Tab-separated table of C-alpha atoms and ligand atoms in Angstrom:
chain	number	residue	atom	x	y	z
A	1	MET	CA	-1.312	-5.444	-18.703
A	2	ARG	CA	-1.011	-4.374	-15.117
A	3	LYS	CA	1.389	-1.391	-14.619
A	4	PRO	CA	3.949	-2.204	-11.883
A	5	ILE	CA	3.519	-0.017	-8.861
A	6	ILE	CA	6.305	0.458	-6.142
A	7	ALA	CA	5.307	2.473	-3.185
A	8	GLY	CA	7.502	3.654	-0.254
A	9	ASN	CA	5.962	3.781	3.127
A	10	TRP	CA	8.048	6.065	5.054
A	11	LYS	CA	6.122	5.495	8.257
A	12	MET	CA	6.927	7.935	11.168
A	13	ASN	CA	10.261	8.881	9.809
A	14	MET	CA	11.750	12.121	8.545
A	15	THR	CA	10.743	15.609	9.319
A	16	PRO	CA	9.361	17.797	6.435
A	17	SER	CA	12.898	19.092	5.601
A	18	GLU	CA	14.284	15.611	5.575
A	19	THR	CA	11.346	14.529	3.367
A	20	VAL	CA	12.216	17.251	0.903
A	21	LYS	CA	15.909	16.195	0.888
A	22	LEU	CA	15.041	12.538	0.152
A	23	ILE	CA	12.571	13.498	-2.636
A	24	ARG	CA	15.249	15.671	-4.275
A	25	GLU	CA	17.744	12.728	-4.227
A	26	LEU	CA	15.093	10.351	-5.414
A	27	LYS	CA	13.714	12.298	-8.378
A	28	PRO	CA	16.662	11.943	-10.934
A	29	LEU	CA	17.236	8.256	-9.944
A	30	VAL	CA	13.662	7.108	-10.929
A	31	GLU	CA	12.742	9.598	-13.707
A	32	GLY	CA	12.925	7.243	-16.623
A	33	THR	CA	11.106	4.296	-15.103
A	34	ASN	CA	8.127	2.548	-16.577
A	35	THR	CA	7.059	1.641	-13.067
A	36	GLU	CA	4.532	3.711	-11.181
A	37	VAL	CA	6.453	5.228	-8.231
A	38	VAL	CA	4.580	6.438	-5.115
A	39	VAL	CA	6.030	7.961	-1.918
A	40	CYS	CA	3.919	8.044	1.352
A	41	PRO	CA	5.508	10.443	3.902
A	42	MET	CA	4.194	11.345	7.193
A	43	ALA	CA	0.934	13.451	7.121
A	44	VAL	CA	2.683	16.548	8.492
A	45	SER	CA	5.260	16.244	5.642
A	46	LEU	CA	2.750	16.056	2.759
A	47	PHE	CA	2.673	19.703	1.998
A	48	ALA	CA	6.532	20.022	1.771
A	49	ALA	CA	6.374	16.709	-0.223
A	50	LYS	CA	3.982	18.143	-2.775
A	51	GLU	CA	6.133	21.041	-3.445
A	52	ALA	CA	9.229	18.889	-3.783
A	53	LEU	CA	7.570	16.477	-6.163
A	54	ALA	CA	6.433	19.269	-8.527
A	55	GLY	CA	7.272	18.316	-12.165
A	56	SER	CA	8.249	14.764	-11.275
A	57	ASN	CA	6.792	11.335	-12.155
A	58	ILE	CA	6.607	10.294	-8.523
A	59	ARG	CA	3.132	10.163	-7.121
A	60	LEU	CA	2.232	11.187	-3.577
A	61	GLY	CA	0.505	8.809	-1.118
A	62	ALA	CA	-0.671	9.131	2.484
A	63	GLN	CA	-0.372	6.498	5.259
A	64	ASN	CA	-3.891	6.761	6.564
A	65	VAL	CA	-7.158	8.885	6.415
A	66	TYR	CA	-10.387	9.071	8.393
A	67	PHE	CA	-13.648	7.874	7.070
A	68	GLU	CA	-15.612	10.880	7.920
A	69	ASP	CA	-15.850	14.119	5.936
A	70	ALA	CA	-15.277	16.585	8.758
A	71	GLY	CA	-16.230	17.284	12.362
A	72	ALA	CA	-15.155	16.544	15.990
A	73	TYR	CA	-12.486	13.887	15.407
A	74	THR	CA	-9.479	15.400	17.049
A	75	GLY	CA	-6.200	14.378	15.576
A	76	GLU	CA	-7.613	12.752	12.300
A	77	TRP	CA	-7.599	14.131	8.695
A	78	ASN	CA	-10.028	13.878	5.930
A	79	CYS	CA	-9.908	12.981	2.278
A	80	ASP	CA	-10.491	16.511	1.073
A	81	SER	CA	-7.313	17.821	2.747
A	82	LEU	CA	-5.282	14.885	1.232
A	83	LEU	CA	-6.676	15.822	-2.165
A	84	GLU	CA	-5.748	19.564	-1.761
A	85	LEU	CA	-2.248	18.358	-0.833
A	86	GLY	CA	-1.848	16.606	-4.121
A	87	VAL	CA	-2.282	13.043	-2.655
A	88	GLU	CA	-3.339	10.414	-5.081
A	89	TYR	CA	-2.968	7.180	-3.127
A	90	VAL	CA	-3.729	6.323	0.599
A	91	ILE	CA	-2.486	3.261	2.426
A	92	ILE	CA	-5.497	1.749	4.374
A	93	GLY	CA	-5.287	-0.975	6.987
A	94	HIS	CA	-1.521	-1.368	7.370
A	95	SER	CA	-0.765	-4.036	9.958
A	96	GLU	CA	0.800	-1.301	12.177
A	97	ARG	CA	-2.454	0.582	12.089
A	98	ARG	CA	-4.299	-2.584	12.883
A	99	GLN	CA	-1.878	-3.540	15.744
A	100	TYR	CA	-1.320	-0.150	17.400
A	101	PHE	CA	-4.345	1.963	16.478
A	102	ASN	CA	-7.260	-0.573	16.664
A	103	GLU	CA	-7.865	-0.466	12.906
A	104	SER	CA	-10.363	-3.362	12.137
A	105	ASP	CA	-11.716	-4.846	8.932
A	106	GLU	CA	-14.803	-2.667	9.491
A	107	THR	CA	-12.919	0.576	9.633
A	108	VAL	CA	-10.690	-0.509	6.764
A	109	ASN	CA	-13.874	-1.018	4.728
A	110	LYS	CA	-15.326	2.456	5.721
A	111	LYS	CA	-12.016	4.158	4.785
A	112	VAL	CA	-11.969	2.226	1.433
A	113	HIS	CA	-15.443	3.590	0.708
A	114	LYS	CA	-14.757	7.124	1.653
A	115	ALA	CA	-11.466	7.195	-0.261
A	116	LEU	CA	-13.182	5.900	-3.501
A	117	GLN	CA	-16.079	8.357	-3.074
A	118	LYS	CA	-13.562	11.178	-2.883
A	119	GLY	CA	-11.332	10.047	-5.667
A	120	LEU	CA	-8.353	8.742	-3.690
A	121	LYS	CA	-6.924	5.372	-4.660
A	122	PRO	CA	-6.643	3.009	-1.670
A	123	ILE	CA	-3.692	0.797	-1.138
A	124	VAL	CA	-5.445	-1.801	1.069
A	125	CYS	CA	-3.085	-4.006	3.224
A	126	VAL	CA	-3.887	-7.597	4.103
A	127	GLY	CA	-1.599	-10.187	5.557
A	128	GLU	CA	-1.350	-12.983	8.085
A	129	GLN	CA	0.373	-13.033	11.443
A	130	LEU	CA	3.182	-15.432	12.143
A	131	GLU	CA	0.901	-17.715	14.255
A	132	GLN	CA	-1.626	-17.843	11.535
A	133	LYS	CA	0.997	-18.838	9.002
A	134	GLN	CA	2.288	-21.574	11.353
A	135	LYS	CA	-1.331	-22.877	11.708
A	136	GLY	CA	-1.746	-23.078	7.930
A	137	VAL	CA	-4.545	-20.525	7.571
A	138	THR	CA	-2.734	-17.851	5.551
A	139	ALA	CA	-5.093	-18.261	2.520
A	140	GLU	CA	-8.246	-18.051	4.744
A	141	VAL	CA	-7.041	-15.000	6.568
A	142	VAL	CA	-6.111	-12.983	3.438
A	143	ARG	CA	-9.249	-14.039	1.601
A	144	MET	CA	-11.388	-13.024	4.500
A	145	GLN	CA	-9.466	-9.634	4.904
A	146	THR	CA	-9.797	-8.955	1.248
A	147	LYS	CA	-13.520	-9.609	1.060
A	148	LEU	CA	-14.233	-7.523	4.095
A	149	ALA	CA	-12.108	-4.687	2.972
A	150	LEU	CA	-13.912	-4.612	-0.369
A	151	GLU	CA	-17.499	-5.279	0.941
A	152	GLY	CA	-20.054	-3.093	-1.030
A	153	VAL	CA	-17.354	-1.599	-3.351
A	154	ARG	CA	-18.764	-1.172	-6.869
A	155	ALA	CA	-17.220	-3.313	-9.654
A	156	SER	CA	-16.478	-0.009	-11.548
A	157	ASP	CA	-14.269	1.124	-8.613
A	158	ILE	CA	-12.248	-2.061	-8.369
A	159	GLU	CA	-9.636	-0.892	-10.875
A	160	SER	CA	-8.723	2.160	-8.629
A	161	ILE	CA	-7.684	-0.197	-5.796
A	162	VAL	CA	-4.239	-1.530	-5.186
A	163	ILE	CA	-4.013	-4.400	-2.637
A	164	ALA	CA	-0.803	-4.953	-0.726
A	165	TYR	CA	-0.060	-8.426	0.510
A	166	GLU	CA	2.067	-8.051	3.570
A	167	PRO	CA	2.736	-10.941	5.782
A	168	VAL	CA	2.956	-9.317	9.237
A	169	TRP	CA	5.892	-11.538	10.359
A	170	ALA	CA	7.876	-10.079	7.273
A	171	ILE	CA	7.498	-6.424	8.035
A	172	GLY	CA	10.582	-4.792	9.211
A	173	THR	CA	12.134	-8.205	10.247
A	174	GLY	CA	14.464	-8.938	7.313
A	175	MET	CA	12.426	-12.100	6.751
A	176	THR	CA	10.555	-12.249	3.382
A	177	ALA	CA	8.153	-14.743	2.051
A	178	THR	CA	9.714	-16.741	-0.737
A	179	SER	CA	8.719	-15.503	-4.202
A	180	ALA	CA	6.702	-18.641	-4.811
A	181	GLU	CA	4.920	-18.373	-1.451
A	182	ALA	CA	4.246	-14.656	-1.957
A	183	ASN	CA	2.981	-15.389	-5.450
A	184	MET	CA	0.690	-18.247	-4.397
A	185	THR	CA	-0.872	-16.090	-1.611
A	186	ILE	CA	-1.368	-13.200	-3.952
A	187	ARG	CA	-3.198	-15.536	-6.269
A	188	GLU	CA	-5.484	-16.439	-3.424
A	189	ILE	CA	-6.169	-12.738	-2.978
A	190	ARG	CA	-6.943	-12.304	-6.667
A	191	GLN	CA	-9.235	-15.276	-6.588
A	192	ALA	CA	-11.129	-13.742	-3.645
A	193	VAL	CA	-11.623	-10.667	-5.786
A	194	ARG	CA	-12.523	-12.739	-8.789
A	195	GLU	CA	-15.334	-14.426	-6.651
A	196	ARG	CA	-17.034	-11.000	-6.363
A	197	TYR	CA	-15.945	-9.037	-9.317
A	198	ALA	CA	-15.324	-11.723	-12.058
A	199	ASP	CA	-12.836	-10.368	-14.732
A	200	ALA	CA	-12.199	-7.075	-12.851
A	201	ALA	CA	-9.853	-9.111	-10.637
A	202	ASP	CA	-7.421	-9.313	-13.642
A	203	VAL	CA	-6.851	-5.437	-13.503
A	204	VAL	CA	-6.340	-5.152	-9.661
A	205	ARG	CA	-2.773	-4.512	-8.908
A	206	ILE	CA	-1.503	-6.610	-5.983
A	207	GLN	CA	1.720	-5.684	-4.303
A	208	TYR	CA	4.111	-7.725	-2.015
A	209	GLY	CA	5.366	-6.000	1.081
A	210	GLY	CA	7.632	-7.286	3.837
A	211	SER	CA	11.403	-6.753	3.740
A	212	MET	CA	11.347	-6.272	-0.036
A	213	ASN	CA	14.675	-4.630	-0.977
A	214	ALA	CA	17.132	-4.041	-3.807
A	215	LYS	CA	18.377	-7.638	-3.505
A	216	ASN	CA	15.013	-9.503	-3.715
A	217	ALA	CA	12.850	-7.012	-5.780
A	218	ALA	CA	13.762	-8.565	-9.137
A	219	GLU	CA	12.927	-12.095	-8.138
A	220	LEU	CA	9.623	-11.040	-6.500
A	221	MET	CA	8.703	-8.786	-9.463
A	222	ALA	CA	9.281	-11.657	-11.890
A	223	MET	CA	6.344	-13.626	-10.483
A	224	SER	CA	3.176	-13.879	-12.420
A	225	ASP	CA	0.841	-12.290	-9.965
A	226	ILE	CA	3.071	-9.791	-8.095
A	227	ASP	CA	2.436	-6.372	-9.566
A	228	GLY	CA	4.560	-4.280	-7.292
A	229	GLY	CA	5.890	-3.662	-3.822
A	230	LEU	CA	5.104	-1.740	-0.732
A	231	ILE	CA	8.516	-0.909	0.729
A	232	GLY	CA	9.254	0.240	4.282
A	233	GLY	CA	12.919	0.302	5.355
A	234	ALA	CA	14.407	0.044	2.050
A	235	SER	CA	12.474	3.188	0.827
A	236	LEU	CA	14.182	5.503	3.330
A	237	LYS	CA	17.435	5.915	1.243
A	238	ALA	CA	17.073	7.253	-2.326
A	239	GLU	CA	19.562	4.880	-3.821
A	240	ASP	CA	18.213	1.810	-2.236
A	241	PHE	CA	14.676	2.753	-3.041
A	242	SER	CA	15.587	3.605	-6.581
A	243	LYS	CA	17.164	0.167	-7.049
A	244	VAL	CA	13.838	-1.551	-6.033
A	245	VAL	CA	11.919	0.825	-8.543
A	246	ASN	CA	14.449	-0.102	-11.279
A	247	TYR	CA	14.521	-3.740	-10.473
B	301	PEP	C1	5.700	-1.853	5.358
B	301	PEP	O1	5.785	-1.204	6.306
B	301	PEP	O2	4.739	-1.805	4.682
B	301	PEP	C2	6.956	-2.659	4.969
B	301	PEP	C3	6.778	-3.640	3.980
B	301	PEP	O3	8.104	-2.577	5.718
B	301	PEP	P1	9.519	-3.241	5.435
B	301	PEP	O4	9.744	-3.129	3.948
B	301	PEP	O5	10.418	-2.410	6.345
B	301	PEP	O6	9.346	-4.627	5.928
């Protein structure tokens, strides 16, 4: 019922020309898939990416957006510009944005609202820190982040949202949550959505992210509540990423 969605977060990697090269390599490797495939290059590579993606089944995503329409916000970019560049998805609240750029639950919520208002689909990231996991508060942390991110969102918009459960300790470290652990936490997230949005919770796609790769993708994707993956390191090589997509 929920179409799997695998998204590559290319972070601050690859120049525009390298982005085009990777997209050209990736296109034939994923063209027959039933999975929704999204790539999220750096903002400055989006124009080149849009041209390279023409005629393919791969969707374009951005890694961030600002919550105002326009104005004196040096260094930021708005939803309208992303839409003009063919962007369909936007990652909001990635843990690296929270850690290095002061992204808070409040700004995440504002960005979710603006993206939805403009017709972009948010990929909202939630996840606990290692210390929180060790203290046994993972469920509370992700439930709270989910509720705060979705605060005030209309039920009719819920199905446009993808949530990425990314335990912070698993991002870029080679450590993954076990498939059972990831599934259990994702069920908590779905339950938090259900408390506000009842049955709409069944249509929200929830990805796992955190050192997901060609080796562990099939096991993670086989879990009942895991609907996809947000992939960092393993999305930077066409062959590796295509193996995740074709899990
Ligand atoms: C990410 O950045 O969202 C991520 C999951 O990274 P990695 O796959 O490298 O852990």
